[in-house]
Tab-separated table of C-alpha atoms in Angstrom:
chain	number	residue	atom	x	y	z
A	1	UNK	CA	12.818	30.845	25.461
A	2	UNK	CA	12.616	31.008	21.564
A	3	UNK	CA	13.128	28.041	20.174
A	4	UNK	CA	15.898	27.552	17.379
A	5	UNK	CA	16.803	31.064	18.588
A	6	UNK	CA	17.745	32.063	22.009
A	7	UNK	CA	21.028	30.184	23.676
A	8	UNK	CA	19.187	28.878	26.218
A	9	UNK	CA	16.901	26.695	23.727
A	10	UNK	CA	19.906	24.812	22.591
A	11	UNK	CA	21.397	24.340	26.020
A	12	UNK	CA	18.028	22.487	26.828
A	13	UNK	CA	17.811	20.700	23.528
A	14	UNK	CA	21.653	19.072	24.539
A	15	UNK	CA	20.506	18.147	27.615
A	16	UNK	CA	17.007	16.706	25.963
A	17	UNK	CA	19.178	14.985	23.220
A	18	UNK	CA	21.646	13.340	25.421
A	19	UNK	CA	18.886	11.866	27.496
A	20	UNK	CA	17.187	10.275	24.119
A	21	UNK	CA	20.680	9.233	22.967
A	22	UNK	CA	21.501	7.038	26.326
A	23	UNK	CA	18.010	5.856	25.675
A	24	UNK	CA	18.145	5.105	21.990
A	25	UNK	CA	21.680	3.782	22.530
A	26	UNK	CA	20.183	1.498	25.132
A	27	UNK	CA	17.593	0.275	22.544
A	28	UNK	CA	14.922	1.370	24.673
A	29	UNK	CA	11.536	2.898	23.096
A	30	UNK	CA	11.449	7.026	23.143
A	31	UNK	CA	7.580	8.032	22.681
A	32	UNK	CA	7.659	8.537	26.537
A	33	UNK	CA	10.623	10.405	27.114
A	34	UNK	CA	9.808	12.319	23.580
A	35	UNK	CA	6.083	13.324	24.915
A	36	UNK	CA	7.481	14.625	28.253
A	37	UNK	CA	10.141	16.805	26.800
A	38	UNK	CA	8.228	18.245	24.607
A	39	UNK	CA	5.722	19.237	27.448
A	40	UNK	CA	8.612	20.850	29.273
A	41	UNK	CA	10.160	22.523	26.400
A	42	UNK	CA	6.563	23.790	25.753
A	43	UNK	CA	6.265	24.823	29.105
A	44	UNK	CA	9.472	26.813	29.009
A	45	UNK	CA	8.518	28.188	25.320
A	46	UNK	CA	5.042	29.746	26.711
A	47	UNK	CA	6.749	30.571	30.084
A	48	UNK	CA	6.568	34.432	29.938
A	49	UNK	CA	2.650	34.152	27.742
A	50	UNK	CA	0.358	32.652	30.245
A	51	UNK	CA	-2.401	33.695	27.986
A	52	UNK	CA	-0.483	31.688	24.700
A	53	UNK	CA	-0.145	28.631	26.867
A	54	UNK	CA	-3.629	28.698	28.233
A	55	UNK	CA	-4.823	29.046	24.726
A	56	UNK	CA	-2.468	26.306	23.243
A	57	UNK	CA	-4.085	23.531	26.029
A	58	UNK	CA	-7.521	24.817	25.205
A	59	UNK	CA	-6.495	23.847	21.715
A	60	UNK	CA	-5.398	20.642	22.255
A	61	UNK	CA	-8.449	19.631	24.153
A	62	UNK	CA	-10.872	20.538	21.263
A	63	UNK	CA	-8.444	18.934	18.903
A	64	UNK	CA	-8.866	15.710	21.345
A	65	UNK	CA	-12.620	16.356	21.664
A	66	UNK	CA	-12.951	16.799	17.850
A	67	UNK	CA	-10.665	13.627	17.016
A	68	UNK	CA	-12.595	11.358	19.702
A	69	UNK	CA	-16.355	12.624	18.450
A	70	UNK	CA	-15.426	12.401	14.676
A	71	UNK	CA	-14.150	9.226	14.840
A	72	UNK	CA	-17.511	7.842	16.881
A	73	UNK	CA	-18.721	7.945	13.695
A	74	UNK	CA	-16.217	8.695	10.461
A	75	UNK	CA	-19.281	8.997	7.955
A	76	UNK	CA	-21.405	11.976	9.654
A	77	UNK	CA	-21.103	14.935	7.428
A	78	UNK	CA	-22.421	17.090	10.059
A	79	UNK	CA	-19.408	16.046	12.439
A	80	UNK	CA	-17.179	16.243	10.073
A	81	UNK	CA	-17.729	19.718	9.093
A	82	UNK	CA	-18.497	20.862	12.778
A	83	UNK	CA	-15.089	19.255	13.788
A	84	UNK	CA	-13.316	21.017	10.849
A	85	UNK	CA	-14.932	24.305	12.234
A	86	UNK	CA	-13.778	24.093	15.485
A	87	UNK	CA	-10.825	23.389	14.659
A	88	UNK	CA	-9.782	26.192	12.246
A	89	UNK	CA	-10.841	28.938	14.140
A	90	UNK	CA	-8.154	29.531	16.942
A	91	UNK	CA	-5.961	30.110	13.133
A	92	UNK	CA	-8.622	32.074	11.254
A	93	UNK	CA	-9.570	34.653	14.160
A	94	UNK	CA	-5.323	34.750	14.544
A	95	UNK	CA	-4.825	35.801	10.856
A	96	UNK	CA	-8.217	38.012	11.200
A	97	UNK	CA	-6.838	40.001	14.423
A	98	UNK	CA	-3.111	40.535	12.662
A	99	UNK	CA	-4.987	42.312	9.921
A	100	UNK	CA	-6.151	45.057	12.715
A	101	UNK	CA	-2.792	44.067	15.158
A	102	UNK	CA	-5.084	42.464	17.429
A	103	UNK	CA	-4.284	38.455	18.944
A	104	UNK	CA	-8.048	37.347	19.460
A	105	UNK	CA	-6.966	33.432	19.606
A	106	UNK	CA	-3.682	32.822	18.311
A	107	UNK	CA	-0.784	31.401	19.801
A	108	UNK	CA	2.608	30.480	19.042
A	109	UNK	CA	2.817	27.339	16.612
A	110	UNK	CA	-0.953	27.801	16.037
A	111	UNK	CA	-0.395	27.463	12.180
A	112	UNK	CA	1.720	24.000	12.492
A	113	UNK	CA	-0.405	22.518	14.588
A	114	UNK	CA	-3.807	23.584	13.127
A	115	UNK	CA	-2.945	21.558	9.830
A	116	UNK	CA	-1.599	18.259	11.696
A	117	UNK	CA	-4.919	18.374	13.617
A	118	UNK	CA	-7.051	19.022	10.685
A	119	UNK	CA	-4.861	15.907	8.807
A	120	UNK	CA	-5.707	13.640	10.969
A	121	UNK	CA	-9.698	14.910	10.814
A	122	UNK	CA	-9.521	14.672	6.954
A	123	UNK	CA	-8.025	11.101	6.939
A	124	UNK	CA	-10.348	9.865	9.840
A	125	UNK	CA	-13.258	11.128	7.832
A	126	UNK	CA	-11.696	8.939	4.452
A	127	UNK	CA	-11.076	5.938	6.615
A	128	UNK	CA	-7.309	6.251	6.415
A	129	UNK	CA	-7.144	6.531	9.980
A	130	UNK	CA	-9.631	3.744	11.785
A	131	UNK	CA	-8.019	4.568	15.088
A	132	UNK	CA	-6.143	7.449	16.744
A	133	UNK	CA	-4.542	6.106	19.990
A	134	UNK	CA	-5.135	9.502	22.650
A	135	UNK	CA	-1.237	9.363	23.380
A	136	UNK	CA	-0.055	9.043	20.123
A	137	UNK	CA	-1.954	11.749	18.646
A	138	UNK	CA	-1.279	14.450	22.045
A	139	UNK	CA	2.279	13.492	21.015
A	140	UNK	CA	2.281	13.937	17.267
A	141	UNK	CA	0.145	17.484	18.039
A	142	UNK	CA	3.167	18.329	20.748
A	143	UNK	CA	6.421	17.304	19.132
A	144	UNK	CA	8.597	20.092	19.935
A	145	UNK	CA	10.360	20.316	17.623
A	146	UNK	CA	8.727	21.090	14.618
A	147	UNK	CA	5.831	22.770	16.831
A	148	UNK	CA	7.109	26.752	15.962
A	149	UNK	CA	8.379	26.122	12.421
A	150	UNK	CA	7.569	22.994	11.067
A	151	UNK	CA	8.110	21.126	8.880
A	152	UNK	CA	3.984	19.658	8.927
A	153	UNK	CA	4.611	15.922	9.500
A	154	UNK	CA	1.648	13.575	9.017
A	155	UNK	CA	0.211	11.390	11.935
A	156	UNK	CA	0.850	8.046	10.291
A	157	UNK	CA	4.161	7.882	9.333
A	158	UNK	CA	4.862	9.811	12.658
A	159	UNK	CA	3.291	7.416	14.832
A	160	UNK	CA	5.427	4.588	12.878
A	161	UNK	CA	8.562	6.112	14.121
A	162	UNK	CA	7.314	6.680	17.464
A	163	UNK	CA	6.362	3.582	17.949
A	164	UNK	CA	9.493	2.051	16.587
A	165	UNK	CA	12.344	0.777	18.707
A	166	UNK	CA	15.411	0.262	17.023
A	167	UNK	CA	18.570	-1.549	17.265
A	168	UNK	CA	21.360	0.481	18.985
A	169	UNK	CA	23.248	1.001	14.961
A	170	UNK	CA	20.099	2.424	13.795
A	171	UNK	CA	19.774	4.682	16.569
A	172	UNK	CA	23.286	6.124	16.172
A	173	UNK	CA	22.975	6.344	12.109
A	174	UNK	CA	20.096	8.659	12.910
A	175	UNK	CA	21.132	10.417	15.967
A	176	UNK	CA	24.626	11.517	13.837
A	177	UNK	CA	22.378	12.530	10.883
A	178	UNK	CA	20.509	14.832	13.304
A	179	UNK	CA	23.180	15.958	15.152
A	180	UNK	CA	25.121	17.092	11.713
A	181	UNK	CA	21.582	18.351	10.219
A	182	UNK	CA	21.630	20.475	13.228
A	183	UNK	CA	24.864	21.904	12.499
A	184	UNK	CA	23.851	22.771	8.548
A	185	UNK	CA	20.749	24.356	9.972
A	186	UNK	CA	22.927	26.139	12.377
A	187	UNK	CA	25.339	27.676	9.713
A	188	UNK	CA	22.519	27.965	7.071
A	189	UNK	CA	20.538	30.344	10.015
A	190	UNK	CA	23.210	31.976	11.662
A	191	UNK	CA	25.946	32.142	9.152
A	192	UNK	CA	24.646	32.422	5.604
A	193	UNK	CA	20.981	34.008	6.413
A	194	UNK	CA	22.396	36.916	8.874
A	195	UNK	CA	25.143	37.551	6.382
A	196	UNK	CA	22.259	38.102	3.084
A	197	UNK	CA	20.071	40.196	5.753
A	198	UNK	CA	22.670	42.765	6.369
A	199	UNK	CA	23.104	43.141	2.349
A	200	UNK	CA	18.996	43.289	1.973
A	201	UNK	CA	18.640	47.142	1.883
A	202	UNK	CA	15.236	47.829	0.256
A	203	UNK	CA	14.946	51.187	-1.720
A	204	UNK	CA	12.114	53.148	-3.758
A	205	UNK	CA	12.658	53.434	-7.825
A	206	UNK	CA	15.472	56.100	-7.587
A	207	UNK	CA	15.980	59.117	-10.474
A	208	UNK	CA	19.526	57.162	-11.667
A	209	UNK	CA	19.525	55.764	-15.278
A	210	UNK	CA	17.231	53.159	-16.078
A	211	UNK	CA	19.115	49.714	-16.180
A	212	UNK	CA	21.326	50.924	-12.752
A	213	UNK	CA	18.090	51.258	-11.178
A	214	UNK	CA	16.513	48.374	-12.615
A	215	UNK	CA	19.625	46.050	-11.567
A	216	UNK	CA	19.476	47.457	-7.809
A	217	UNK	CA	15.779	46.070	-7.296
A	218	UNK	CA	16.429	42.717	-8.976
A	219	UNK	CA	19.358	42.311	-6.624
A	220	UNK	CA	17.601	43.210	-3.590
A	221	UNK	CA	14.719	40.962	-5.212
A	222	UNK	CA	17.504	37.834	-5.170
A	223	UNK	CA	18.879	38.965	-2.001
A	224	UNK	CA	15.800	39.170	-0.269
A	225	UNK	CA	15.129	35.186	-2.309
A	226	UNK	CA	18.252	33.634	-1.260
A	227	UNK	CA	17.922	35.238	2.775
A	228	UNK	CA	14.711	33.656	2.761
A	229	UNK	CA	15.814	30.327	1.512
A	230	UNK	CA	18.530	29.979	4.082
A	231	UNK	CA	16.486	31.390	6.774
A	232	UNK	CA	13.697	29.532	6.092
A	233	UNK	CA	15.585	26.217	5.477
A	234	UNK	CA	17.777	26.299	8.205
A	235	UNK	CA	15.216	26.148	10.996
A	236	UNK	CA	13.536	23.399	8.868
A	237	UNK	CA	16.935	21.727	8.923
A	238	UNK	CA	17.682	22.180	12.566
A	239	UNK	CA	13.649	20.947	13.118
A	240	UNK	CA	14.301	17.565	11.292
A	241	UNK	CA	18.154	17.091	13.161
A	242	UNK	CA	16.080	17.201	17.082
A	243	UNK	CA	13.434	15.299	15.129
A	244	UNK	CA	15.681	12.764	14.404
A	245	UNK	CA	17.477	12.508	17.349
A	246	UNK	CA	14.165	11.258	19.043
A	247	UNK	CA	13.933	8.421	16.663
A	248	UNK	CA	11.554	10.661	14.319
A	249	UNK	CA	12.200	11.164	10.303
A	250	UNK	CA	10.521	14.321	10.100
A	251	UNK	CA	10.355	14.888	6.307
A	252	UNK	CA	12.454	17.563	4.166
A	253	UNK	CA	11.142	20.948	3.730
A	254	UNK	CA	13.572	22.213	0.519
A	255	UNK	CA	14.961	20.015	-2.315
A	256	UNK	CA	17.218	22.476	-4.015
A	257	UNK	CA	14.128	24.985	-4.852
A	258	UNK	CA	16.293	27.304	-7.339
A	259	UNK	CA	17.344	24.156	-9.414
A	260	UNK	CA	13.437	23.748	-10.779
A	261	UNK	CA	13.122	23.605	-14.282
A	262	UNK	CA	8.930	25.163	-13.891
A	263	UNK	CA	6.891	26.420	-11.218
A	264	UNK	CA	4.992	23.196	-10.535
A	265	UNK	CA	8.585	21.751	-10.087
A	266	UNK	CA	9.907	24.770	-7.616
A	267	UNK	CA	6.238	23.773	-5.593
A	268	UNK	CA	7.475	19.956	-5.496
A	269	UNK	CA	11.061	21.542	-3.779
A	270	UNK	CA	9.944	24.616	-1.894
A	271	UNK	CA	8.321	24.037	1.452
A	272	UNK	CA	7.127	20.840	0.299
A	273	UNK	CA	5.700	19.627	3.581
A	274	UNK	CA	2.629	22.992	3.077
A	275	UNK	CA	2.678	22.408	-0.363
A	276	UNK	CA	2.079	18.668	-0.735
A	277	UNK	CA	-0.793	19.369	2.869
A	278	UNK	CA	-2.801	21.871	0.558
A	279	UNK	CA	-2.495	19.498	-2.596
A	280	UNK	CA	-3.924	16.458	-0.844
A	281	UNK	CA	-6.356	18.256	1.291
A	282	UNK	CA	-7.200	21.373	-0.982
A	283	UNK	CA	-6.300	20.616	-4.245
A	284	UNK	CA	-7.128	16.943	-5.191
A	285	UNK	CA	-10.901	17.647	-2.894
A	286	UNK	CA	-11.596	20.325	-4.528
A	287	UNK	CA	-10.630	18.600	-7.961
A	288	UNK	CA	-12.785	15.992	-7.052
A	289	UNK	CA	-15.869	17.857	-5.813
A	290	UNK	CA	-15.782	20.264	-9.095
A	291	UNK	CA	-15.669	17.109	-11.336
A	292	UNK	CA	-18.511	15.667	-9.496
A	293	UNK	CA	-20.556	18.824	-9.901
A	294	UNK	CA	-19.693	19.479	-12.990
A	295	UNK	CA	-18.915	22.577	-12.356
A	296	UNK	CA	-15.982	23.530	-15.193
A	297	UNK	CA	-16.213	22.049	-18.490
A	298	UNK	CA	-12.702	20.278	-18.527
A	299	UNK	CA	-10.566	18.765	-16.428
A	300	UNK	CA	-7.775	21.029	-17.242
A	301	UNK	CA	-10.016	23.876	-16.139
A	302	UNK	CA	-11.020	22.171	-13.198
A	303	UNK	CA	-7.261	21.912	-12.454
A	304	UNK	CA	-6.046	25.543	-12.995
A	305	UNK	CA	-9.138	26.597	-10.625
A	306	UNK	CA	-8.014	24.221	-8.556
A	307	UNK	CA	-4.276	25.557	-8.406
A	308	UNK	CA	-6.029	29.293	-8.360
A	309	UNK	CA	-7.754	27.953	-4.831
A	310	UNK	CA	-4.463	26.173	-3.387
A	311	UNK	CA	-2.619	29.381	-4.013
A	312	UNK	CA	-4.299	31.694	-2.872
A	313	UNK	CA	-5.058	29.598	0.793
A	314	UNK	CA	-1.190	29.394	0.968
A	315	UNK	CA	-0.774	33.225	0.852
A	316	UNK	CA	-3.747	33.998	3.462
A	317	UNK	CA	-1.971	31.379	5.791
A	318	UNK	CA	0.994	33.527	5.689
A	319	UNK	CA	-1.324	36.379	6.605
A	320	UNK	CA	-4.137	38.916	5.316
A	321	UNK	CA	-2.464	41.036	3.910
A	322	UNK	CA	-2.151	42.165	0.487
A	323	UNK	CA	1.560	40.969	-0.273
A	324	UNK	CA	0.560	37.313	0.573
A	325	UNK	CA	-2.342	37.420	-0.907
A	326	UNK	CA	-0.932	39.214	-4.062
A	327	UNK	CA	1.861	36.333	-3.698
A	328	UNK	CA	-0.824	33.435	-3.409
A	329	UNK	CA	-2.880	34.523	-6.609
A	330	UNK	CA	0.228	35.604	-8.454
A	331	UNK	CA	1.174	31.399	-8.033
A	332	UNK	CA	-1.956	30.390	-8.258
A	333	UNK	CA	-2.260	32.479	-11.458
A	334	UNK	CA	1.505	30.813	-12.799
A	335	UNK	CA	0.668	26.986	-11.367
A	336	UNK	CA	-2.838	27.360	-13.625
A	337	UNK	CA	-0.828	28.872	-16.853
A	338	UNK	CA	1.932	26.320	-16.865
A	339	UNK	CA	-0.730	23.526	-16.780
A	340	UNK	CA	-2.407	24.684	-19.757
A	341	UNK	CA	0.875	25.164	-21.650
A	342	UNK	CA	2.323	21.618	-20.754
A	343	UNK	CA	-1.276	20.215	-21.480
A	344	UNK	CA	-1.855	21.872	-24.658
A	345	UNK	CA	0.975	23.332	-26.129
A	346	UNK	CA	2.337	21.109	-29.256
A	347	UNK	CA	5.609	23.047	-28.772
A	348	UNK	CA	6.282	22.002	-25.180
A	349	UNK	CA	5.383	18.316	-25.926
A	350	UNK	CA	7.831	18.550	-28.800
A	351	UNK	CA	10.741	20.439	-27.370
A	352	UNK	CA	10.447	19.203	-23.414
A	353	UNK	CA	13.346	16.683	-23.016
A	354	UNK	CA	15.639	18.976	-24.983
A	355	UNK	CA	18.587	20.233	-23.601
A	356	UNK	CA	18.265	24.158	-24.241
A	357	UNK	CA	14.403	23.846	-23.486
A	358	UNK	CA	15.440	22.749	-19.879
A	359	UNK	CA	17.650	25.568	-19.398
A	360	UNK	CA	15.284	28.133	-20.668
A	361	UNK	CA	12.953	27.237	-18.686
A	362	UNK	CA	15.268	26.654	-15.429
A	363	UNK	CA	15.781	30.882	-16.242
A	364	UNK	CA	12.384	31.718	-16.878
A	365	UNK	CA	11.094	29.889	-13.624
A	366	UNK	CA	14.417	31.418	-11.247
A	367	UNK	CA	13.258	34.878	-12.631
A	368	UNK	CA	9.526	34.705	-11.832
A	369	UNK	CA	10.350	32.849	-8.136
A	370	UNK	CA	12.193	35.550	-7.527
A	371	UNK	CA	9.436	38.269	-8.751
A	372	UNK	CA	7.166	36.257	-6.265
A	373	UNK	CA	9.564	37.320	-3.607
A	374	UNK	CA	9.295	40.701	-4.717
A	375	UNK	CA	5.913	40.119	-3.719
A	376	UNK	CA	5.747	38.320	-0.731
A	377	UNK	CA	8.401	41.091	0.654
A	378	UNK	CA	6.714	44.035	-0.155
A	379	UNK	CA	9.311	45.118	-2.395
A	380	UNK	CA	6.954	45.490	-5.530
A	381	UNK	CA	4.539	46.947	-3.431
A	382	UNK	CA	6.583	49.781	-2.540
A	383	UNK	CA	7.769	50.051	-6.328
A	384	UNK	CA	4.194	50.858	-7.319
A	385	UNK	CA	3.375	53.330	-4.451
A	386	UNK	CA	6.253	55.307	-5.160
A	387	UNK	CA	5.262	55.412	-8.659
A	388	UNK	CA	1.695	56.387	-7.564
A	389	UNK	CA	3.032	59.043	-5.500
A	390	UNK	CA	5.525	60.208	-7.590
């Protein structure tokens, strides 16, 4: 069973759903039910990888182990940095091995669940998080369904809705959002997402004129943009709808991306739940540290490293390859750029709030996104190696 995929998944997920709506329409709590669904549906998801689902548990023990022993005592450095360890390296040695097609300790969901377990670390260690209740946090590691594609929910506003039990209106406001975001996902996925992948036909520089040629790779470029969008968005849609049918308000992953007026916007709209995970817990500590050390001689310099960093860890947790990481430092690279225009150009500051300035710059920004696609789909990397070769 794939989940958000095979016919089978959704067949259980009625079945699931109906039992959580005569619950929640009952006004009875759901962390239970939730928790042991999500161990079946788990079950069934690693049914045919014994290996996957032997690694998963081992994973969830350490996380435990790691949680428990870090928050003994919140302060220790050395825990702290052992527990971070431990945790990341089922995900490292998985991105490692893909590089050489080799699985040395990945799993299915590995990524997703890595960066909820290493939240909850970080925010234990800055005394966000005084105590992690064991069945709370196996829950919030084992929610089904944002395990495979996320979104990446954080543990305390999960364990608020968990814990919540709400009045049968409530309950059916939210379980007829999810059902209908569900049904967007559905047609976003299945509808829009197949339709743009059987017009994405990738081809080498041909020997036609110029601007024909030229046109053909910017439309697979925005073909390739907009698949990935709908793809992309649809299983985060269809994520949230189960998540909300269990009485949980997993957060939006896309807030119309190709409306954003700068790349720092299209971060705050695109995938917004990795985004806004690497700002807090990548960005804003390395800001800190570097400021601390002194190790740039400005803050805006400080920042655009910063950005640089942020970037670049996005694209290797796609993978280790050279398209990600092209597409990380290519971000990275635009992120750092647009700071140091909005902070020091007199021009921006001038002409920001002005009409035509806004649409520029909503044209500029759609045409580099969609160059990062280029990227991230190998498209550009094929342009230059037929050049090479040619």
């Amino acid at each position: 069973m794939s989940f958000y995929a095979d016919p089978s998944f959704f067949v259980a997920l009625a079945a699931a759903v109906a039992g959580a709506a005569f619950l929640g329409l009952h006004e009875k709590p759901l962390k239970r039910y939730g928790l042991a669904v999500s161990v079946v549906l788990l079950a069934c998801l690693f049914s045919k990888d014994v290996a996957g689902l032997a690694l998963a548990a081992g994973f969830v023990l350490a996380a435990v182990a790691c949680m428990r022993w870090l928050s003994a005592d919140p302060k220790s450095s050395a825990r702290f940095y052992a527990a971070v360890a431990v945790t990341l390296v089922p995900l490292v040695s998985a991105k490692a091995g893909a590089v050489f097609d080799q699985n040395l300790l990945g799993f299915l969901g590995v990524s997703y669940i890595t960066f909820k377990a290493l939240q909850v670390l970080f925010e234990i260690r800055d005394g966000l998080i005084e105590r992690m209740n064991l069945f709370d946090y196996v829950y919030f590691l084992l929610f089904f369904p944002v395990f495979t594609s996320g979104p990446i929910d954080r543990s305390r506003r999960f364990a608020q809705d968990a814990d919540a039990v709400r009045t049968r209106d409530e309950y059916a406001g939210l379980l007829a959002r999810g059902i209908l975001l569900l049904l967007v996902g559905m047609a976003y996925t299945f509808v829009i997402a197949v339709w743009l992948h059987r017009l994405y036909a990738p081809t080498a520089w041909g020997g036609g004129p110029f601007l024909a040629e030229l046109g053909a790779q910017v439309q697979t470029a925005y073909v390739y943009g907009l698949y990935l969008f709908f793809d992309f968005a649809g299983y985060s849609l269809m994520a949230m709808g189960a998540s909300y049918c269990f009485g949980i308000r997993t957060p939006r992953n896309f807030r119309a991306p190709f409306a954003s007026i700068d790349i720092k916007d299209f971060w705050n709209r695109w995938n917004t739940t990795l985004s806004f995970w690497l700002r807090d817990f990548v960005f804003m500590r390395f800001s800190r540290l570097a400021l601390k050390k002194r190790w740039f001689e400005s803050r805006l310099t400080t920042a655009c490293w910063g950005f640089v960093l942020d970037m670049v860890l996005m694209g290797a947790w796609h993978g280790l390859t050279p398209n990600y990481l092209l597409y990380g430092l290519y971000h990275g690279l635009l992120l750092a750029g647009t700071e140091a225009f909005q902070k020091k150009s007199k021009f921006y500051k001038q002409h920001k709030k002005e009409p035509w300035f806004k649409a520029l710059s909503w044209f500029v920004t759609l045409q580099l996104v969609m160059i990062g696609f280029a990227l991230f789909s190998g498209q550009a990397t094929m342009l230059v190696k037929g050049a090479i070769n040619g």
